[in-house]
Short mmCIF file of C-alpha atoms and ligand atoms in Angstrom, two decimals:
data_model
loop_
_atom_site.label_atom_id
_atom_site.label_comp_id
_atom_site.label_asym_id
_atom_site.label_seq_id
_atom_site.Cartn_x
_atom_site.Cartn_y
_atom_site.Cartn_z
CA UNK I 24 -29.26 5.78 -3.20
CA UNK I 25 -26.90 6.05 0.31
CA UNK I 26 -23.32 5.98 -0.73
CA UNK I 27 -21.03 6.30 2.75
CA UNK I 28 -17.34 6.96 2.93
CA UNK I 29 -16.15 4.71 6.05
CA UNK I 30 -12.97 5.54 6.28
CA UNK I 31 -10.94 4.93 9.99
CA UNK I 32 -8.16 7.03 8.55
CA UNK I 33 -10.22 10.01 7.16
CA UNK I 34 -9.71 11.33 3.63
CA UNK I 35 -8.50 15.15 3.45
CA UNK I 36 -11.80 17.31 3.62
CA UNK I 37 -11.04 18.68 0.52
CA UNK I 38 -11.40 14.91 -1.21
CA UNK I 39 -14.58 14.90 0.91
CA UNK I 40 -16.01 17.52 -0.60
CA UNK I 41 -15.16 16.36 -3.96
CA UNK I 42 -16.47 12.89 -3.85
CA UNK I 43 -19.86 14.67 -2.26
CA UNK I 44 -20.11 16.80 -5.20
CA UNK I 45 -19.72 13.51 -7.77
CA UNK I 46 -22.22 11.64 -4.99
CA UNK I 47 -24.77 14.46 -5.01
CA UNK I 48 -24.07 15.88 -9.02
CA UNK I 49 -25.60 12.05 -10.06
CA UNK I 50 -28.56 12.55 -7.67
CA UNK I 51 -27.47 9.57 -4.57
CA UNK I 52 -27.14 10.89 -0.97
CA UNK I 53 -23.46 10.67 0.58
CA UNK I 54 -23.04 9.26 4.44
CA UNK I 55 -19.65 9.52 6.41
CA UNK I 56 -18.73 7.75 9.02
CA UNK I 57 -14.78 8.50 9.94
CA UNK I 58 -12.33 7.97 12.44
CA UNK I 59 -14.39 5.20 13.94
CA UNK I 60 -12.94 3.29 16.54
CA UNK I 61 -15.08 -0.26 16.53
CA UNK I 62 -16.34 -2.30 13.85
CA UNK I 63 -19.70 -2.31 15.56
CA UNK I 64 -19.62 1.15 13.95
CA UNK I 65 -19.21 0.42 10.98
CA UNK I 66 -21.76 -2.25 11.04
CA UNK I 67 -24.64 -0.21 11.97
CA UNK I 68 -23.26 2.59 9.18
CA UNK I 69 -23.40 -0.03 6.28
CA UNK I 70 -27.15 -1.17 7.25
CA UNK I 71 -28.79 1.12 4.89
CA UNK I 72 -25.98 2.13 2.56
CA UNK I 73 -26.17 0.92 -1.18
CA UNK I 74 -22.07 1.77 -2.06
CA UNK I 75 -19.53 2.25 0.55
CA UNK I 76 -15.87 4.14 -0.31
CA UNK I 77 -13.57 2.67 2.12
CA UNK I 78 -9.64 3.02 2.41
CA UNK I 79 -7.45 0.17 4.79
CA UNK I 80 -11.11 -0.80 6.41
CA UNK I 81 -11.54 -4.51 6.94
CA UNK I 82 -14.53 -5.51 5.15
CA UNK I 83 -15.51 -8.87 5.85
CA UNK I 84 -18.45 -11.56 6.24
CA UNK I 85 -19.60 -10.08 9.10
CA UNK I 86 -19.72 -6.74 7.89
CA UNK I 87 -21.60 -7.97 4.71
CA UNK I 88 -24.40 -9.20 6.78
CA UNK I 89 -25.16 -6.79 7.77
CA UNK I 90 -25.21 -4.40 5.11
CA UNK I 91 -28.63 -5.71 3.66
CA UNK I 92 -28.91 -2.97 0.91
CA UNK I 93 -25.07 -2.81 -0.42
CA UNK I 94 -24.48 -3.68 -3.96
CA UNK I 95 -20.85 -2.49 -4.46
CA UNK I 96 -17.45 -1.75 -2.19
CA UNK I 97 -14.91 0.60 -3.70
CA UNK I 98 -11.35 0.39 -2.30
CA UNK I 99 -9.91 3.98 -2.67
CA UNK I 100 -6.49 2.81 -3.67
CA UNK I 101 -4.30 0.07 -4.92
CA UNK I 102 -4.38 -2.95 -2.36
CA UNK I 103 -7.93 -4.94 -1.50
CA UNK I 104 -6.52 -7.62 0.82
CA UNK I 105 -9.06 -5.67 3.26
CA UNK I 106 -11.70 -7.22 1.34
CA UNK I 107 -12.83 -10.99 1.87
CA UNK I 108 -13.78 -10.88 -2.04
CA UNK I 109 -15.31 -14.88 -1.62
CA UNK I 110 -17.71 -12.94 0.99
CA UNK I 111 -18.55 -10.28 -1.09
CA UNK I 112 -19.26 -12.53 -3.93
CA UNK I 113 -21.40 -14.55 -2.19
CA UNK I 114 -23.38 -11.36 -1.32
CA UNK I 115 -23.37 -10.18 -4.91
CA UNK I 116 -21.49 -7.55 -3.73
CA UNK I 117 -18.82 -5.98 -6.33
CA UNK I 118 -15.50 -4.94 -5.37
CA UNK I 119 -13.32 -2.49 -7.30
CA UNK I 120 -9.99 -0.72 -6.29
CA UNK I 121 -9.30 2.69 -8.27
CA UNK I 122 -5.57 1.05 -9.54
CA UNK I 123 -3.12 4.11 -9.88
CA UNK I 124 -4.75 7.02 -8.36
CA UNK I 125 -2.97 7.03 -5.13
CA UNK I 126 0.52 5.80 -6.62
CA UNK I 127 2.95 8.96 -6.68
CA UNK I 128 1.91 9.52 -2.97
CA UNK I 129 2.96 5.82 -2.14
CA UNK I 130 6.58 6.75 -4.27
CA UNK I 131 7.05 9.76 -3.18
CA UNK I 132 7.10 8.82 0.26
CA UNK I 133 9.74 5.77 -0.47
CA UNK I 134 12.24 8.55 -1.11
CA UNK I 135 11.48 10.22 2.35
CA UNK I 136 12.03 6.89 3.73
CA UNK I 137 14.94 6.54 2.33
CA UNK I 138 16.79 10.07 2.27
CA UNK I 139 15.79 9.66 6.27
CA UNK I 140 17.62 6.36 6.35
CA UNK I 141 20.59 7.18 4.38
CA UNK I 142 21.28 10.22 6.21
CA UNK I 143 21.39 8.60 9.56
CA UNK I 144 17.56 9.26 10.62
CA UNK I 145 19.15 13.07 10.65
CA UNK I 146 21.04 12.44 13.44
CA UNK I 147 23.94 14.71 12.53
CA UNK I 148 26.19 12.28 11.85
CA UNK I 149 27.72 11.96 7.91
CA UNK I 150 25.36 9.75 5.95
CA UNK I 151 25.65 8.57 2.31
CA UNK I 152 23.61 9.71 -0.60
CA UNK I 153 20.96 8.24 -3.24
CA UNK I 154 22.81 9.19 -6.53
CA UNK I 155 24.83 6.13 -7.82
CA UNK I 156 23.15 3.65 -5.85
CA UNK I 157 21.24 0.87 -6.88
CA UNK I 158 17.27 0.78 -5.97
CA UNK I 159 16.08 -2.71 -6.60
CA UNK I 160 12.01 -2.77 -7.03
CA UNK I 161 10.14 -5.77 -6.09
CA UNK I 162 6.43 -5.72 -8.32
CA UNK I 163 5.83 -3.49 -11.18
CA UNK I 164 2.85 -2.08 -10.77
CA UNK I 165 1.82 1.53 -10.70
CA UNK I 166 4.00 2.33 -7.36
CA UNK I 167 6.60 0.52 -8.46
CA UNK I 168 6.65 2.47 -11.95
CA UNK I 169 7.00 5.79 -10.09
CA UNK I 170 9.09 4.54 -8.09
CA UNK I 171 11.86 4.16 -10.67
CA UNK I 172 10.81 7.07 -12.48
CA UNK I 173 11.59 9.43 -9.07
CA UNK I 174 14.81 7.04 -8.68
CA UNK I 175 16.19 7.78 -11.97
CA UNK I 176 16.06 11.72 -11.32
CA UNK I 177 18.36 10.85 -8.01
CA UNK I 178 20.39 9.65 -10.08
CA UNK I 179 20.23 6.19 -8.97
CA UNK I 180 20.72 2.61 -11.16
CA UNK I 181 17.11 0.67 -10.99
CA UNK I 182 16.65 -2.53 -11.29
CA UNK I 183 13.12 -4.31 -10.78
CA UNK I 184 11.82 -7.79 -10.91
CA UNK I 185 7.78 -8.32 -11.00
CA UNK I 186 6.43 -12.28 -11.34
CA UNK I 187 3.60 -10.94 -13.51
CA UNK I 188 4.99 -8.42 -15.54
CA UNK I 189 7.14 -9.45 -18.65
CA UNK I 190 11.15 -8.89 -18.84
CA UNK I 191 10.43 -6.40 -21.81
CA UNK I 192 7.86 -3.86 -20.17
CA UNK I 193 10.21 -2.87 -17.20
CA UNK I 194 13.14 -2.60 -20.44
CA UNK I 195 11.37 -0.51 -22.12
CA UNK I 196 10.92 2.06 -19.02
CA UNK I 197 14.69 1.95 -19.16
CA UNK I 198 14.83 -0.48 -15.77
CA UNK I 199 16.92 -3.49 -15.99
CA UNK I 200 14.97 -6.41 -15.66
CA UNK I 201 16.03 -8.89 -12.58
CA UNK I 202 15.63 -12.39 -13.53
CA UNK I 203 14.46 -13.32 -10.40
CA UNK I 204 13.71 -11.64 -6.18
CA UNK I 205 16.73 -13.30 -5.37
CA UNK I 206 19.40 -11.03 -8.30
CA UNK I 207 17.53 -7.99 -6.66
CA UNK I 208 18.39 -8.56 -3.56
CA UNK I 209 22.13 -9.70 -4.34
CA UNK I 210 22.55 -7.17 -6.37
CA UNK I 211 20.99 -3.74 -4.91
CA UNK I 212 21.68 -1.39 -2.28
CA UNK I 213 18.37 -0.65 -1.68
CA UNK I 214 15.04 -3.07 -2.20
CA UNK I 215 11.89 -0.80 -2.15
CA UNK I 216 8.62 -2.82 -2.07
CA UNK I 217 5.40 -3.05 -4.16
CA UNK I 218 4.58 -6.54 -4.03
CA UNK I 219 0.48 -6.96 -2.86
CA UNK I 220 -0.10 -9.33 0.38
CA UNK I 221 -1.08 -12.41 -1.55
CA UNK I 222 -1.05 -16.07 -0.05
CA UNK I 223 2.15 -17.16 -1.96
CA UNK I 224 3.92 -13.18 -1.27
CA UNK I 225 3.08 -13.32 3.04
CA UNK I 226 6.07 -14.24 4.96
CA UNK I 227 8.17 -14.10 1.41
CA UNK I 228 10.84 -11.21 2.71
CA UNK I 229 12.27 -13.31 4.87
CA UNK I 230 16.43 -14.20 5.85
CA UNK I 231 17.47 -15.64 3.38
CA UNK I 232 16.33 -13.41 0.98
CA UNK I 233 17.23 -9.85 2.57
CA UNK I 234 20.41 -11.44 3.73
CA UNK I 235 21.64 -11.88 0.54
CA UNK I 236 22.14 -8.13 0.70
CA UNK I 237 25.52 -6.37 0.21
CA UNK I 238 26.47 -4.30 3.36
CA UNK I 239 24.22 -1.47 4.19
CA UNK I 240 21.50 -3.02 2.48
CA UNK I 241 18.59 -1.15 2.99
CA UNK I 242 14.99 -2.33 2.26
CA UNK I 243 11.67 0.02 2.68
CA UNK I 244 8.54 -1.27 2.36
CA UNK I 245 5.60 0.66 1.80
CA UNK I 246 3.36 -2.34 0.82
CA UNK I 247 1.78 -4.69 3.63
CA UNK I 248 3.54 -5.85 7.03
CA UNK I 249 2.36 -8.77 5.97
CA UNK I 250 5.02 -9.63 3.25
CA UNK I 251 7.69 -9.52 5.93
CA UNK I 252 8.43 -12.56 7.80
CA UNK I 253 9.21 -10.57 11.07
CA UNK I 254 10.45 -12.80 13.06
CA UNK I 255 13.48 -13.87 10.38
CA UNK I 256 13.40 -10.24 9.71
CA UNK I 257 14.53 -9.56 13.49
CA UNK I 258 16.98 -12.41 13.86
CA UNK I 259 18.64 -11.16 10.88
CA UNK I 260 19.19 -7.30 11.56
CA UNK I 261 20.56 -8.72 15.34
CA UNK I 262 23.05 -11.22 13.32
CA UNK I 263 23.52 -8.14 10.61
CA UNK I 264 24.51 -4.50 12.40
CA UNK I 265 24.48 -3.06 8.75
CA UNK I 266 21.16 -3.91 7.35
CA UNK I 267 18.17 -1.39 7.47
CA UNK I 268 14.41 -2.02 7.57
CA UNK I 269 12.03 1.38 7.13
CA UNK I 270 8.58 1.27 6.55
CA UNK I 271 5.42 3.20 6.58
CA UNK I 272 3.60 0.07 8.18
CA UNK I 273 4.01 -0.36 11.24
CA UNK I 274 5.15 -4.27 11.95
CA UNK I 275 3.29 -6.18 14.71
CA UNK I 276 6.53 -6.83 16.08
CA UNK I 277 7.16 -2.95 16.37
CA UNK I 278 8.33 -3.00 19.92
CA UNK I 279 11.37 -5.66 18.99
CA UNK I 280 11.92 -3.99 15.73
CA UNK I 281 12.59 -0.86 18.12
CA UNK I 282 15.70 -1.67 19.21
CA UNK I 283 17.59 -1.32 16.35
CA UNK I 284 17.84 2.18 16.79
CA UNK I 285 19.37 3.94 14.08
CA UNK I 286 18.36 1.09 11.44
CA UNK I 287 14.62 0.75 11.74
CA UNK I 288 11.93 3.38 11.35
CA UNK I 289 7.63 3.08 11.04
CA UNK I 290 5.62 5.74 10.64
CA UNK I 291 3.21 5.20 13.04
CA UNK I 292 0.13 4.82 10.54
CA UNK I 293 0.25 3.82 7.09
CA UNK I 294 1.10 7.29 5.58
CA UNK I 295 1.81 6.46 1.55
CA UNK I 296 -1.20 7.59 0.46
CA UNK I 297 -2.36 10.38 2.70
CA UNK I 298 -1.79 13.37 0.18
CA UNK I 299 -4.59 15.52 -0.19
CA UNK I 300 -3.86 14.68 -4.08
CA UNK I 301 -4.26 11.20 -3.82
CA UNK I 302 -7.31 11.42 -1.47
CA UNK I 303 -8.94 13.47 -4.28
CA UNK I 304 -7.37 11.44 -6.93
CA UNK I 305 -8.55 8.19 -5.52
CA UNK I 306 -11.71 9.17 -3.42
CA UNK I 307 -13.28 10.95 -6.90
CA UNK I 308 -12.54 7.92 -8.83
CA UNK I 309 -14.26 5.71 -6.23
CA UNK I 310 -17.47 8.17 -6.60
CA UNK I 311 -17.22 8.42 -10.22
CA UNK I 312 -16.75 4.57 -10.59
CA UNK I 313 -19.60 4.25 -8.16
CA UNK I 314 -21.71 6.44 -10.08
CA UNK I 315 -20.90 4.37 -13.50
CA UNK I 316 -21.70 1.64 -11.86
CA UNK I 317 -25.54 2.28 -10.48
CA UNK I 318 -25.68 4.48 -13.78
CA UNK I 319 -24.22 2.54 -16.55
CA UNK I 320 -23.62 -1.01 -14.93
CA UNK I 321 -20.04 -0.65 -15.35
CA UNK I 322 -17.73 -3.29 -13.41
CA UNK I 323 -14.33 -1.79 -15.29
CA UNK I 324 -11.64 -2.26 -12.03
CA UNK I 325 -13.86 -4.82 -10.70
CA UNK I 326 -11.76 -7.22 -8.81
CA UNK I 327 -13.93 -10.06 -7.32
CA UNK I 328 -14.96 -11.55 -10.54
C1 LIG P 406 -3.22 1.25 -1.07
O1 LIG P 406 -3.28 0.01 -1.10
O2 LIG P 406 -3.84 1.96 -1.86
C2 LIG P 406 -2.30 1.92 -0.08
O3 LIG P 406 -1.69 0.98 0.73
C3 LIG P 406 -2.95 3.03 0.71
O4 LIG P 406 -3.76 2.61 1.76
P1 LIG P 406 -4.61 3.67 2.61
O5 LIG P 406 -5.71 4.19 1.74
O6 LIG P 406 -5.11 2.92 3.79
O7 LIG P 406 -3.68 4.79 3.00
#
């Protein structure tokens, strides 16, 4: 059994040598194929592999056509919109995700973001602080959970709003529950965002929403570029000098975003989840759930069903 990590934006070796101890402990073979630079790569690594452990990589029909012997795709981490799941389906190919693993990376980095922003990019200058502020958090999920817990030991007032998850679960972590996107974004200083890049949530962040925002508004997004309707985005941090954008994905329209210097910052790759923790965290689940799966025939956190 060939399982092979292909993974353009390499795990830490340490998480490599932890899912090849899972890979190799249930008797399967591991392959690696990182830092590759075409997808002709990665279609002659998936031609003989049965599981493939893949991060951000863009697995689609094409890919699955080629991969004659694969039976199942692990996402190591939260988001699959990587994944054309209809393709895979139509492959019998199974899809999972390993929900949660890579989560605290994702939040802890939001307060980076955002201690960076506050404080003027650390330009010297007198910025503001986090404590008494209030974070508004768009989706519920696992980031978006530690994401208020962090929040709450700045100090800070959170507020979150999540279409799927009920009014009473985000009370009972002691958030207030927004009624709707819109009271979020009226209402907070900061909007931090956790929503996944779904047909009805592309293009959703757009002007009217973010300029509902009180002065100084801030909003970091550590989900998908995709979310963000960038061009209404622009037009309304050129209409608005006060309003912030920060993000660890970098937007296609980085080079207009650019010149708001002082109010916009991208890490130049997606950095959320690259913690040696949450390469372990994540990459081991993927192995173990792999494992299960050729083992046990267990499709728990399968997501194409
Ligand atoms: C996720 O969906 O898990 C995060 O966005 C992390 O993506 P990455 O594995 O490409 O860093």
């Amino acid at each position: 059994m060939k399982i092979l990590i292909a993974t353009e934006k390499p795990f830490a070796p340490v998480a490599v040598e932890g899912i090849k101890n899972e890979i190799e402990k249930a008797g399967f073979q591991l392959a690696l194929l990182e830092k590759y630079t075409e997808k002709k790569q990665l279609i002659e690594a998936v031609a003989d592999a049965n599981a493939v452990i893949i991060r951000s990589d863009k697995i689609d029909a094409e890919v699955l056509d080629a991969a004659k012997e694969l039976k199942i795709v692990v996402r190591a981490g939260a988001g699959y919109d990587n994944v054309d799941l209809e393709a895979a389906t139509k492959h019998g190919v199974v899809v999972m995700n390993t929900p949660g693993q890579n989560s605290n990376a994702v939040a802890e980095l939001v307060f980076g973001l955002l201690v960076f922003a506050v404080r003027n990019f650390y330009n010297g200058k007198a910025g503001t602080e986090l404590m008494g502020k209030k974070l508004g958090i768009l989706a519920f999920g696992n980031v978006g959970r530690n994401v208020a817990r962090v929040a709450k030991g700045f100090g800070m007032e959170v507020a979150a709003y999540d279409a799927f998850c009920p009014a009473e679960v985000i009370e009972a972590a002691e958030v207030h529950a927004a009624k709707n996107q819109e009271e979020l974004f009226e209402t907070c200083d900061i909007v931090s965002l956790h929503i996944p890049a779904t047909p009805e949530t592309k293009q959703s962040i757009n002007k009217a929403l973010v300029g509902k925002m009180k002065k100084g508004g801030i909003v970091v997004n550590t989900a998908r570029k995709e979310v963000i309707n960038e061009p209404e985005l622009i037009e309304l941090m050129n209409e608005r000098q006060d309003i912030k954008y920060v993000t660890d994905i970098k937007p296609d329209a980085d080079a207009e975003f650019a010149q708001f210097e002082g109010r916009y910052f991208s890490t130049p790759k997606k950095m959320g989840a690259q913690t040696a923790e949450a390469n372990i965290n994540a990459g081991i689940a993927a192995a173990k759930q792999i494992v299960a799966f050729f083992k046990e025939g267990c499709t728990k956190f399968q997501v194409n069903k």
